[in-house]
C-alpha positions as YAML, in Angstrom:
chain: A
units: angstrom
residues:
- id: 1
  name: UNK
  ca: [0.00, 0.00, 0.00]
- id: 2
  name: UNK
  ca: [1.49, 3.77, -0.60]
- id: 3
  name: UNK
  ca: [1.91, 6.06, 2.13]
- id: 4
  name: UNK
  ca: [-0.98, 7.96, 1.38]
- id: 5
  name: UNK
  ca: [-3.52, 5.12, 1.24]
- id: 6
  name: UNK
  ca: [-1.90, 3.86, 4.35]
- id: 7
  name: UNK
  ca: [-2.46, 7.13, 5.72]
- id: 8
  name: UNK
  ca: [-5.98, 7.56, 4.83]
- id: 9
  name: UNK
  ca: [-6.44, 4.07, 6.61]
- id: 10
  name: UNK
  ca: [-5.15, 4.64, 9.39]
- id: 11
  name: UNK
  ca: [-6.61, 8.11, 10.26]
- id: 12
  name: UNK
  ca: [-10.11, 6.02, 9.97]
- id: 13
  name: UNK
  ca: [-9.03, 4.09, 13.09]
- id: 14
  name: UNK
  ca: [-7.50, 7.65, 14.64]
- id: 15
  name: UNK
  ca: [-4.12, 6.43, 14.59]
- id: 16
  name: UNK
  ca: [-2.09, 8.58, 12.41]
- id: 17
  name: UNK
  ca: [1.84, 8.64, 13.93]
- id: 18
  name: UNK
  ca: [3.31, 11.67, 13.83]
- id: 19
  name: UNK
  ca: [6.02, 11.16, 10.94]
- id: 20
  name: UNK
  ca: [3.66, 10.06, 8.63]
- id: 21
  name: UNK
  ca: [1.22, 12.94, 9.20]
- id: 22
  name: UNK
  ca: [4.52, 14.84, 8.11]
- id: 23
  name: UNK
  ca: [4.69, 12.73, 5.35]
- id: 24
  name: UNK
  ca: [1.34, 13.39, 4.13]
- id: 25
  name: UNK
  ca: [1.43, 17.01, 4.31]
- id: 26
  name: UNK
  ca: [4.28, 16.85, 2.45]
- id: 27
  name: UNK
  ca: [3.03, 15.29, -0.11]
- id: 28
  name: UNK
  ca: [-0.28, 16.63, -0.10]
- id: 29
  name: UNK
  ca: [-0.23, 20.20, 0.08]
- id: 30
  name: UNK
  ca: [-3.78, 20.64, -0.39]
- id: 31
  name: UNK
  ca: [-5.07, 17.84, 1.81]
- id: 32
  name: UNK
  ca: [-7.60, 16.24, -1.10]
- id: 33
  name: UNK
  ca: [-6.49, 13.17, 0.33]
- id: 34
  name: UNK
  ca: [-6.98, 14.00, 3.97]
- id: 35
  name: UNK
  ca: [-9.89, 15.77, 3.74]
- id: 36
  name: UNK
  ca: [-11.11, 12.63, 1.87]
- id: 37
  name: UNK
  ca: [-10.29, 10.58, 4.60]
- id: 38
  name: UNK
  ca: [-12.08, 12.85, 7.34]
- id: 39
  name: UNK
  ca: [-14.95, 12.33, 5.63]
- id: 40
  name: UNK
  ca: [-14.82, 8.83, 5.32]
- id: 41
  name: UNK
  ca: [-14.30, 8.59, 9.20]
- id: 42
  name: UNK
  ca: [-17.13, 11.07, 9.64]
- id: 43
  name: UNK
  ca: [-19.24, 8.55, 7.58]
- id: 44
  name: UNK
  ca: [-18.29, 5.93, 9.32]
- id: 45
  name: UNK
  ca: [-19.68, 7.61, 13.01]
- id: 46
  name: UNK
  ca: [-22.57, 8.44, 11.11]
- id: 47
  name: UNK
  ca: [-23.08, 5.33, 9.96]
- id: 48
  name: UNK
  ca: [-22.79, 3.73, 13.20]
- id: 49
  name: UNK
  ca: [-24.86, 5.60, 14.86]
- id: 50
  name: UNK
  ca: [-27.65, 5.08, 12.92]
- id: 51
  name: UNK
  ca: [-27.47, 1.90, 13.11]
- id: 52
  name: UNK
  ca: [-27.52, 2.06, 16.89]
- id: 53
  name: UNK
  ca: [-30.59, 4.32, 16.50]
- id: 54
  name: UNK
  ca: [-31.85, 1.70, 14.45]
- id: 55
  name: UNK
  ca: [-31.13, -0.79, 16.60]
- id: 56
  name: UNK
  ca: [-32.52, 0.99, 19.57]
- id: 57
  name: UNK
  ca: [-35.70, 1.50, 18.22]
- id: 58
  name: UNK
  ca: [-36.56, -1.90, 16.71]
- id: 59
  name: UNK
  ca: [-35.59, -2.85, 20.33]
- id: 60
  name: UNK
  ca: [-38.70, -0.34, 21.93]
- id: 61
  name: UNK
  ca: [-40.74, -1.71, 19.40]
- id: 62
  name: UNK
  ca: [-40.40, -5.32, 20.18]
- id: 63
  name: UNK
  ca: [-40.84, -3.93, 24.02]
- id: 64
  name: UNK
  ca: [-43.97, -2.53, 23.35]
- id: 65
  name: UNK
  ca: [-45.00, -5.14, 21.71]
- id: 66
  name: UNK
  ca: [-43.89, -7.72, 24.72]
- id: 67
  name: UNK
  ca: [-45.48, -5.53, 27.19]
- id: 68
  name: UNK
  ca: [-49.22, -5.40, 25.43]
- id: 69
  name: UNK
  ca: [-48.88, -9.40, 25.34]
- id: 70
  name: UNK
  ca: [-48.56, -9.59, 29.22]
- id: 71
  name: UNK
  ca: [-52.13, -7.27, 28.85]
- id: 72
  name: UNK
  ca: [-50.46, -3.47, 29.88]
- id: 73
  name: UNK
  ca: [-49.40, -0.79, 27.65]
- id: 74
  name: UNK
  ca: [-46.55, 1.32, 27.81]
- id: 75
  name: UNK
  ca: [-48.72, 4.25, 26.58]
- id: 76
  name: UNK
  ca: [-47.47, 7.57, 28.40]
- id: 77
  name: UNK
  ca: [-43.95, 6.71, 28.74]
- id: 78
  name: UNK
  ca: [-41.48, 7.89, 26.88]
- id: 79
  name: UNK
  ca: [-38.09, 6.55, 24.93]
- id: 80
  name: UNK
  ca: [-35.64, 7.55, 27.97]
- id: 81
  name: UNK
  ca: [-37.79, 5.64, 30.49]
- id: 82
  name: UNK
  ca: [-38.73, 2.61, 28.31]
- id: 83
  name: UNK
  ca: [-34.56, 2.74, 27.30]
- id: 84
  name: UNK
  ca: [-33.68, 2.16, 31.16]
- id: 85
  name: UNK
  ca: [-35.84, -1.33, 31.79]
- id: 86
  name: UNK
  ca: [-33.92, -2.03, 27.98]
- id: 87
  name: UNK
  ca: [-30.53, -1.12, 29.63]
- id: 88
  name: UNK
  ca: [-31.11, -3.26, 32.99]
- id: 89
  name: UNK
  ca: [-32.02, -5.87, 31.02]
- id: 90
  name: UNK
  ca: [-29.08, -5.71, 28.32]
- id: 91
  name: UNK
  ca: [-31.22, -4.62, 25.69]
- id: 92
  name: UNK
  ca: [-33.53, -8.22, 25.69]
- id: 93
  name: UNK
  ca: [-37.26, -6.95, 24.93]
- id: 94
  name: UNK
  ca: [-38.68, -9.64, 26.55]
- id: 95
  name: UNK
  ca: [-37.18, -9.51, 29.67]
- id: 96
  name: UNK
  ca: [-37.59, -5.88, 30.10]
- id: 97
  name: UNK
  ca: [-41.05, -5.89, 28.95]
- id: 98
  name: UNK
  ca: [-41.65, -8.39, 32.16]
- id: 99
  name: UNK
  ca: [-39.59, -6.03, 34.36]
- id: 100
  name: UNK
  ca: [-41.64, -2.83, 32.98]
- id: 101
  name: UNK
  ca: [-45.01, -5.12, 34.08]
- id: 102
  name: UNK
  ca: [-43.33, -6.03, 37.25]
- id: 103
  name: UNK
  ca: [-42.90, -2.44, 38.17]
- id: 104
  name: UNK
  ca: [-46.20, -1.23, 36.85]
- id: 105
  name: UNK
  ca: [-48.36, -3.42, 39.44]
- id: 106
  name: UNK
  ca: [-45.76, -3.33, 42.15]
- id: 107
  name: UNK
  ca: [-45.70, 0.63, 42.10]
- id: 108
  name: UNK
  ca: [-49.84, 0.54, 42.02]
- id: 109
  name: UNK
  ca: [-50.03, -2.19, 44.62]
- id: 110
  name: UNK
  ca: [-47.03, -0.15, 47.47]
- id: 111
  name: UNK
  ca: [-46.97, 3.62, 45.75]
- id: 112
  name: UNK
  ca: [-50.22, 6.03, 45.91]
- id: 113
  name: UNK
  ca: [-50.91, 8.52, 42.99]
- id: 114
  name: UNK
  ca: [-48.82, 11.72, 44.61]
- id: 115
  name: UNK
  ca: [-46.40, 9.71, 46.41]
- id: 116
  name: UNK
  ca: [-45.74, 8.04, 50.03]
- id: 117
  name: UNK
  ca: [-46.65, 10.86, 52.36]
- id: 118
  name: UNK
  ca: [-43.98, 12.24, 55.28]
- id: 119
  name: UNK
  ca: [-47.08, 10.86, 58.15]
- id: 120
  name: UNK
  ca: [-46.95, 7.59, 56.40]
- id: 121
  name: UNK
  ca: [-42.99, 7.14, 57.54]
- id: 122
  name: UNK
  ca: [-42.79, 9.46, 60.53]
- id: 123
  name: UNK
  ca: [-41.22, 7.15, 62.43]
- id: 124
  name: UNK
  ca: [-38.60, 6.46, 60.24]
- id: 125
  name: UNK
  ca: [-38.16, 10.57, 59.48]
- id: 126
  name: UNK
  ca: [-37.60, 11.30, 63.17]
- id: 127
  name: UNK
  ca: [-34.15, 9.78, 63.64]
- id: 128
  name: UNK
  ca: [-32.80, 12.19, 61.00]
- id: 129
  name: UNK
  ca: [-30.99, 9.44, 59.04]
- id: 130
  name: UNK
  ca: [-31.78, 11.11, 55.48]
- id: 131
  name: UNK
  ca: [-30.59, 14.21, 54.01]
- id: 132
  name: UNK
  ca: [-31.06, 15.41, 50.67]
- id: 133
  name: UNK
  ca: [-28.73, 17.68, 48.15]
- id: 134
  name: UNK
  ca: [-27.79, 18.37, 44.41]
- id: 135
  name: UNK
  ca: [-27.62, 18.76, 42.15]
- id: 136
  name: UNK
  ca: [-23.81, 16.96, 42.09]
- id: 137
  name: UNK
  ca: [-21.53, 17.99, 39.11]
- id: 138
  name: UNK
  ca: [-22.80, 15.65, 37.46]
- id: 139
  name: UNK
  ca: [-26.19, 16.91, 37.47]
- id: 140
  name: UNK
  ca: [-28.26, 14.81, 39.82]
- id: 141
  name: UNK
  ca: [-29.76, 14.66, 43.34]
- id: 142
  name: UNK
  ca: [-27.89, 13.56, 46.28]
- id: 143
  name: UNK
  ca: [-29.17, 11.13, 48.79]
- id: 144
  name: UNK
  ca: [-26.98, 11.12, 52.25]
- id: 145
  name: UNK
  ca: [-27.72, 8.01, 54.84]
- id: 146
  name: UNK
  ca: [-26.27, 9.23, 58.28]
- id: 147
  name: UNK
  ca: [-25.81, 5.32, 59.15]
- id: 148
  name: UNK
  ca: [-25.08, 5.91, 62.74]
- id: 149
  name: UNK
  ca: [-28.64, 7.02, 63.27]
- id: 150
  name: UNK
  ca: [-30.24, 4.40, 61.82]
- id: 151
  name: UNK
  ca: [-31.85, 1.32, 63.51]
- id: 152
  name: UNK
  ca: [-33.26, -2.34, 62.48]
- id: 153
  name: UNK
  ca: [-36.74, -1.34, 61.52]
- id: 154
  name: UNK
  ca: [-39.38, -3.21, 63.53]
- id: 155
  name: UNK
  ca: [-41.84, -3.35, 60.97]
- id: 156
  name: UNK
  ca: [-40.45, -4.20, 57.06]
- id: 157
  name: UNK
  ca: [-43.77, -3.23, 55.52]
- id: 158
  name: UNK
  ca: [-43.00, 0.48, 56.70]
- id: 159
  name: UNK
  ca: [-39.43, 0.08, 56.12]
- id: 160
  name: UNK
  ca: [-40.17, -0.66, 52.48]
- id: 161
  name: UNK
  ca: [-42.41, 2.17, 52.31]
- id: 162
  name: UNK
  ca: [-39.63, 4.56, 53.67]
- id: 163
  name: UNK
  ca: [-36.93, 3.03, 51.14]
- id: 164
  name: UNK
  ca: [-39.95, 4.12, 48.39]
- id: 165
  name: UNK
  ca: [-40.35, 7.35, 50.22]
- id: 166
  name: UNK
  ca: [-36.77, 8.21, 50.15]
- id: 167
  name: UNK
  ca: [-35.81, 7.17, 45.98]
- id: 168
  name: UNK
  ca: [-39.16, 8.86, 45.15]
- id: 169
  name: UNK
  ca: [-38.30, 12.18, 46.64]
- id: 170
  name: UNK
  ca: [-34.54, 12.21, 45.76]
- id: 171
  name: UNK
  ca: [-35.54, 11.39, 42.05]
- id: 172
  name: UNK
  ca: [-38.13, 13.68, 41.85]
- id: 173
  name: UNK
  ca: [-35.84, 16.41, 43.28]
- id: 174
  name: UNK
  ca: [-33.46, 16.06, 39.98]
- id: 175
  name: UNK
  ca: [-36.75, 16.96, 37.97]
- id: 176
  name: UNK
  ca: [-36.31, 20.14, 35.81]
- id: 177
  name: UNK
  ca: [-39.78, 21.45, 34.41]
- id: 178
  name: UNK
  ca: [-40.65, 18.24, 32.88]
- id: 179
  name: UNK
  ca: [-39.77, 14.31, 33.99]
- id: 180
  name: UNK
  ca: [-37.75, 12.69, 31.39]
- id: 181
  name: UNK
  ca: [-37.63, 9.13, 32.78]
- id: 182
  name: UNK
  ca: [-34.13, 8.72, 32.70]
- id: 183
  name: UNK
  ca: [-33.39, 11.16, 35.89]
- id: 184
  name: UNK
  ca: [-30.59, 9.74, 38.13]
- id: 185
  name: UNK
  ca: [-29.46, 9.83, 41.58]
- id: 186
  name: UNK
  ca: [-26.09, 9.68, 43.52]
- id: 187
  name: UNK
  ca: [-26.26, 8.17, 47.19]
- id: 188
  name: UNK
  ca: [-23.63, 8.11, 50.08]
- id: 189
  name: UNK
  ca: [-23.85, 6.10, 52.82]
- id: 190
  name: UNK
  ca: [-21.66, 7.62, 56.20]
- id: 191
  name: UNK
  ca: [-20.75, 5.02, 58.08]
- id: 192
  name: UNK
  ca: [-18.57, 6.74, 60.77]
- id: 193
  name: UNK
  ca: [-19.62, 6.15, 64.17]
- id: 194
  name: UNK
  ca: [-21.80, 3.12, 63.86]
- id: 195
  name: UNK
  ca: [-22.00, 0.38, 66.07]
- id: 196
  name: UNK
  ca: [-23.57, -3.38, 66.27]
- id: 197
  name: UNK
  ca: [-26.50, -1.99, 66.79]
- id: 198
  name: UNK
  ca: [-26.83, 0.22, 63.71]
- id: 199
  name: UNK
  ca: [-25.99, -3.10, 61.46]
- id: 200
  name: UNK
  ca: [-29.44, -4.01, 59.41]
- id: 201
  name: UNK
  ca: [-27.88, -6.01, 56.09]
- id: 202
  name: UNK
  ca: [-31.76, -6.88, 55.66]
- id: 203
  name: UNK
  ca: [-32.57, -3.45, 55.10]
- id: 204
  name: UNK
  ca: [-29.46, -2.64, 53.21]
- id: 205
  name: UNK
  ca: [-30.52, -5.33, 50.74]
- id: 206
  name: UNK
  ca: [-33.90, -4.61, 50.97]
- id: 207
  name: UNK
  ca: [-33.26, -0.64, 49.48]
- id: 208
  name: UNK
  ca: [-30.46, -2.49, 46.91]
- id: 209
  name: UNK
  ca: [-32.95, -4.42, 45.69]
- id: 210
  name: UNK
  ca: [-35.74, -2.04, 45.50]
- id: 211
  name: UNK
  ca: [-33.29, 0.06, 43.11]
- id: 212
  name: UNK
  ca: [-32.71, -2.97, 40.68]
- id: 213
  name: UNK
  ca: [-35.96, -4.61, 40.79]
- id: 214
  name: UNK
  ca: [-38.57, -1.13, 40.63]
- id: 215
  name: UNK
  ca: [-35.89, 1.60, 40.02]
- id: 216
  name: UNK
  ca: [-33.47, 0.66, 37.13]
- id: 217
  name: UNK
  ca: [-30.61, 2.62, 35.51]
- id: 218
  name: UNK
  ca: [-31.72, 5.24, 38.16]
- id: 219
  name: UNK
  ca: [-28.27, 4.57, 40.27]
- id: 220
  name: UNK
  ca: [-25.53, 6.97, 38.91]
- id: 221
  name: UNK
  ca: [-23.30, 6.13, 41.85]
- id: 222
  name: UNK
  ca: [-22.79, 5.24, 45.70]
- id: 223
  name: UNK
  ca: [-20.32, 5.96, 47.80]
- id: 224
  name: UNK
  ca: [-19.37, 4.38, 50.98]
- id: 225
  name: UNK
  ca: [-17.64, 6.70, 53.70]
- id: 226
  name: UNK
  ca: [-15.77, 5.53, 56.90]
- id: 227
  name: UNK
  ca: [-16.52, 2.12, 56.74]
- id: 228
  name: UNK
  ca: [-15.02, 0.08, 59.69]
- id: 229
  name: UNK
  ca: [-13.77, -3.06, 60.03]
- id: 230
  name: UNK
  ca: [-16.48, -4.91, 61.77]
- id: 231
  name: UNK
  ca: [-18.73, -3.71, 58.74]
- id: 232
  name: UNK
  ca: [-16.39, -5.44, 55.71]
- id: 233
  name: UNK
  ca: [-17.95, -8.99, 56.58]
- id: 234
  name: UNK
  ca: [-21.54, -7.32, 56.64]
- id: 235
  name: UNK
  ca: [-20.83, -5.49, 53.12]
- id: 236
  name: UNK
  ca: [-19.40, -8.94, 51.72]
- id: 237
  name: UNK
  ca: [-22.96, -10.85, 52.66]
- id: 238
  name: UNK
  ca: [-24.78, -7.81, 50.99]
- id: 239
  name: UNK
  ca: [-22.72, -7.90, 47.73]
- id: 240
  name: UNK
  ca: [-24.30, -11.79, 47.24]
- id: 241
  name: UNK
  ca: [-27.86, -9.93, 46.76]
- id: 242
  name: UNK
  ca: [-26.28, -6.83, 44.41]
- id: 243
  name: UNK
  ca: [-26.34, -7.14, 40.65]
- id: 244
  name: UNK
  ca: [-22.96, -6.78, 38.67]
- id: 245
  name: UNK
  ca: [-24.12, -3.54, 36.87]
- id: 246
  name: UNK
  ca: [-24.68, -2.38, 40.63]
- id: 247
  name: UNK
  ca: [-21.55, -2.79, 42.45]
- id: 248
  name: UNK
  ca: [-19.70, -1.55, 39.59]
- id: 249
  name: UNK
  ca: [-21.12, 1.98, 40.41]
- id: 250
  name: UNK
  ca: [-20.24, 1.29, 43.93]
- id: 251
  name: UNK
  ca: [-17.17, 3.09, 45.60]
- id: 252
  name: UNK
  ca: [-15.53, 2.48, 48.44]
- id: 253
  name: UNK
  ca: [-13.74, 5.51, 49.78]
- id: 254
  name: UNK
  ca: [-10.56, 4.37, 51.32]
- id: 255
  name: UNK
  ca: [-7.95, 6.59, 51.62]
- id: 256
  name: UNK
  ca: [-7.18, 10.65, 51.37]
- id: 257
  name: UNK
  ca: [-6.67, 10.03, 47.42]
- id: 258
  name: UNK
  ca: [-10.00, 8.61, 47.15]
- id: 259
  name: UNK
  ca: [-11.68, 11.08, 49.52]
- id: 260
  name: UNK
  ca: [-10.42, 14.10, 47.23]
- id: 261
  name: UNK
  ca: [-11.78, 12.59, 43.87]
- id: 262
  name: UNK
  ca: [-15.14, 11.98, 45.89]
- id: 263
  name: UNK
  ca: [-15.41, 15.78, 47.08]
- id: 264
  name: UNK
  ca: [-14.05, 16.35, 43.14]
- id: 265
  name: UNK
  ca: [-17.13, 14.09, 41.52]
- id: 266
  name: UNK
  ca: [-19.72, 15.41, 43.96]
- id: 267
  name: UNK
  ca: [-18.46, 19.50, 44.25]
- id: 268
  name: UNK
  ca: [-18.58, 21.54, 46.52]
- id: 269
  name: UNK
  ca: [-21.81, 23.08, 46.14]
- id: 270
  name: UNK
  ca: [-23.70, 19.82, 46.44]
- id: 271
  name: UNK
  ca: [-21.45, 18.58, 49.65]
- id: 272
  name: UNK
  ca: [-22.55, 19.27, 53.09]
- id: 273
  name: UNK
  ca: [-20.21, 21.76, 54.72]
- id: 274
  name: UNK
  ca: [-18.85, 18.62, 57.23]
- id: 275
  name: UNK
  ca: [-18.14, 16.75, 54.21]
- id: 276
  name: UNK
  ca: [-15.72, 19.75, 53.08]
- id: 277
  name: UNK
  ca: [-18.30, 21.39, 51.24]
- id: 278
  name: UNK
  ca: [-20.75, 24.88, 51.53]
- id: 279
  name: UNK
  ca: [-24.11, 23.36, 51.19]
- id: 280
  name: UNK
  ca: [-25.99, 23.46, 54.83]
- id: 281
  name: UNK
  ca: [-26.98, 19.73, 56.37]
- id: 282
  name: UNK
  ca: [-30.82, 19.42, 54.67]
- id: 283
  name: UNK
  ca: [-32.83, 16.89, 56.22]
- id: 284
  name: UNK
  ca: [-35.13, 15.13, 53.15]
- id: 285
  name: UNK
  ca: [-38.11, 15.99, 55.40]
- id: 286
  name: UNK
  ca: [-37.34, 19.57, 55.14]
- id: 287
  name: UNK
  ca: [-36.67, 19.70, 51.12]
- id: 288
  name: UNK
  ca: [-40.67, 21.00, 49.72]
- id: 289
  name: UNK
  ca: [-40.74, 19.64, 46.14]
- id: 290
  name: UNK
  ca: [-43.96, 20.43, 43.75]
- id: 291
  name: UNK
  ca: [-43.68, 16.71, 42.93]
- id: 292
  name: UNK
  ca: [-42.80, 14.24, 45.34]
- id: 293
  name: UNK
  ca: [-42.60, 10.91, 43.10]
- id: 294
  name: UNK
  ca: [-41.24, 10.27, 39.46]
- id: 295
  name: UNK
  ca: [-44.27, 8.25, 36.87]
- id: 296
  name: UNK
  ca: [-41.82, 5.00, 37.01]
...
C-alpha cells in the first residue's frame, strides 16, 4: 500500500503517527487526500450511529410489543424511560417488557398517585438518618444516609415504604420542568460512628434491591464513607444480593486520594459543609418539592 492510502487508513481508526502525518502534508499540500479521509471517518460515526438508532428503536418496538402481550401498555412513557428497563435488562425486549409489568403493578399495589406521604414514615423521618442535596456535578440529586442514626426497623412493611419514600423524593428532586424518565441519583452512605447496633444487612438489601428490581438505571453512583472493620464482613454478605451492573457503580472511599476525587465528583456546592463542602446539612423531610414521586 502507498503512504498515502496507508495514511488515509489509518486516520479512519484515529491512529495517524506523527512522521507520517509529516509525510502526508508533504506530499499533499492541499489535503484532497486528507480531507477525503475525514470524511470517510465522519461517515463511518454516522453510519454507526444510525445503526444504533436503528437498533434501539426496533428494540422499543419489540418492548412494546412484549409488554401489550402480558395485557399493559406502555402508553405515556417515553423513549428515555422505556430505554432504562432495555438497559437493565441488556437490551432483551422480553425480559424488560416483564420487568416494565413487574414495576407497573408493584408501584400501584405499594406507591399512591402523589407519592408516600412524610405521616406515612414518621417514624422512620424522626431519627434524622436522610438528608437530601444536588444537584452533584454531574447533574443529579444527592441522597446522604447518616448510618449511625439508623436502627433495624421493627416493621419491614414500613421500612419498604420509607426506602420508596426516600428514591421517590430524591428522584423527583433532579426533575427540571418536565420528567424525562431517565433522571438519576447519587447516594452516600456515612458510616462513621456506627456500632452493632446500627448493622441491618436486611434493610441494606432490601433498598439495593428495591433500586434494581422497581428503580433501574436510576443509580448513577454510591459511595461508601468511613466504613469500619467490623462492617467489611456485613458489606461482603450484601454484595451476594447486588447485581454486577450495581456494584460496579459502587465506591468504596478508602484513603485521602480517594476522599479528594469523591469531594471532586460530587463539588462543593452539592457537599454538606462537614463533608468539606458549603451546602448546609438538609434533612429530606425539610426539602418541599412540587412533585414528590417520578411516573416509574
Amino acid at each position: 500500500m502507498c503512504v498515502l492510502g496507508l495514511v488515509c487508513v489509518q486516520h479512519q481508526h484515529g491512529n495517524i503517527p506523527n512522521t507520517q502525518k509529516a509525510v502526508f502534508l508533504s506530499l499533499s499540500p492541499s489535503l484532497p487526500l486528507y480531507n477525503l479521509c475525514r470524511s470517510l471517518s465522519i461517515s463511518e460515526d454516522l453510519r454507526a450511529q444510525k445503526t444504533m438508532e436503528e437498533s434501539q428503536e426496533l428494540a422499543l418496538t419489540q418492548l412494546r410489543t412484549s409488554v401489550e402481550k402480558l395485557s399493559s401498555s406502555t402508553e405515556g412513557y417515553e423513549k428515555p424511560t422505556l430505554m432504562r428497563f432495555l438497559v437493565a435488562r441488556s437490551m432483551n425486549p422480553d425480559k424488560a417488557a416483564k420487568m416494565f409489568v413487574d414495576c407497573q403493578k408493584w408501584r400501584a399495589s405499594m406507591v399512591p398517585p402523589n407519592g408516600i406521604p412524610d405521616s406515612e414514615v414518621r417514624d422512620e423521618l424522626e431519627f434524622g438518618k436522610i438528608c437530601l442535596h444536588g444537584p452533584t456535578k454531574s447533574g443529579h440529586p444527592l441522597v446522604l444516609v447518616l448510618c449511625s442514626k439508623h436502627f433495624p426497623a421493627k416493621n419491614a412493611v414500613n421500612f419498604k415504604k420509607f426506602v420508596v419514600y426516600v428514591l421517590d423524593k430524591t428522584i423527583a428532586s433532579g426533575i427540571k420542568d418536565k420528567e424525562v424518565g431517565d433522571e438519576k441519583l447519587v447516594a452516600v452512605f456515612d458510616l462513621a460512628n456506627i456500632t452493632y447496633k446500627n448493622l441491618d444487612a436486611r434493610g441494606l438489601i432490601t433498598s439495593f434491591q428495591f433500586l434494581q428490581s422497581y428503580y433501574p438505571e436510576r443509580l448513577a453512583k454510591c459511595y461508601m464513607l468511613h466504613m469500619p472493620g467490623f462492617f467489611v464482613s456485613v458489606w461482603r454478605f450484601v454484595c451476594r444480593f447486588l447485581e454486577k451492573s450495581t456494584q460496579e457503580k459502587i465506591v468504596i472511599v478508602t484513603d485521602g486520594e480517594e476522599e479528594i476525587k469523591f469531594k471532586e465528583e460530587i463539588g462543593v456546592d452539592a457537599l454538606p459543609e462537614e463533608y468539606g463542602g458549603r451546602a448546609k446539612l438538609t434533612l429530606i423531610q425539610d426539602v418541599l418539592l412540587p412533585k414528590t414521586a417520578p411516573e416509574m
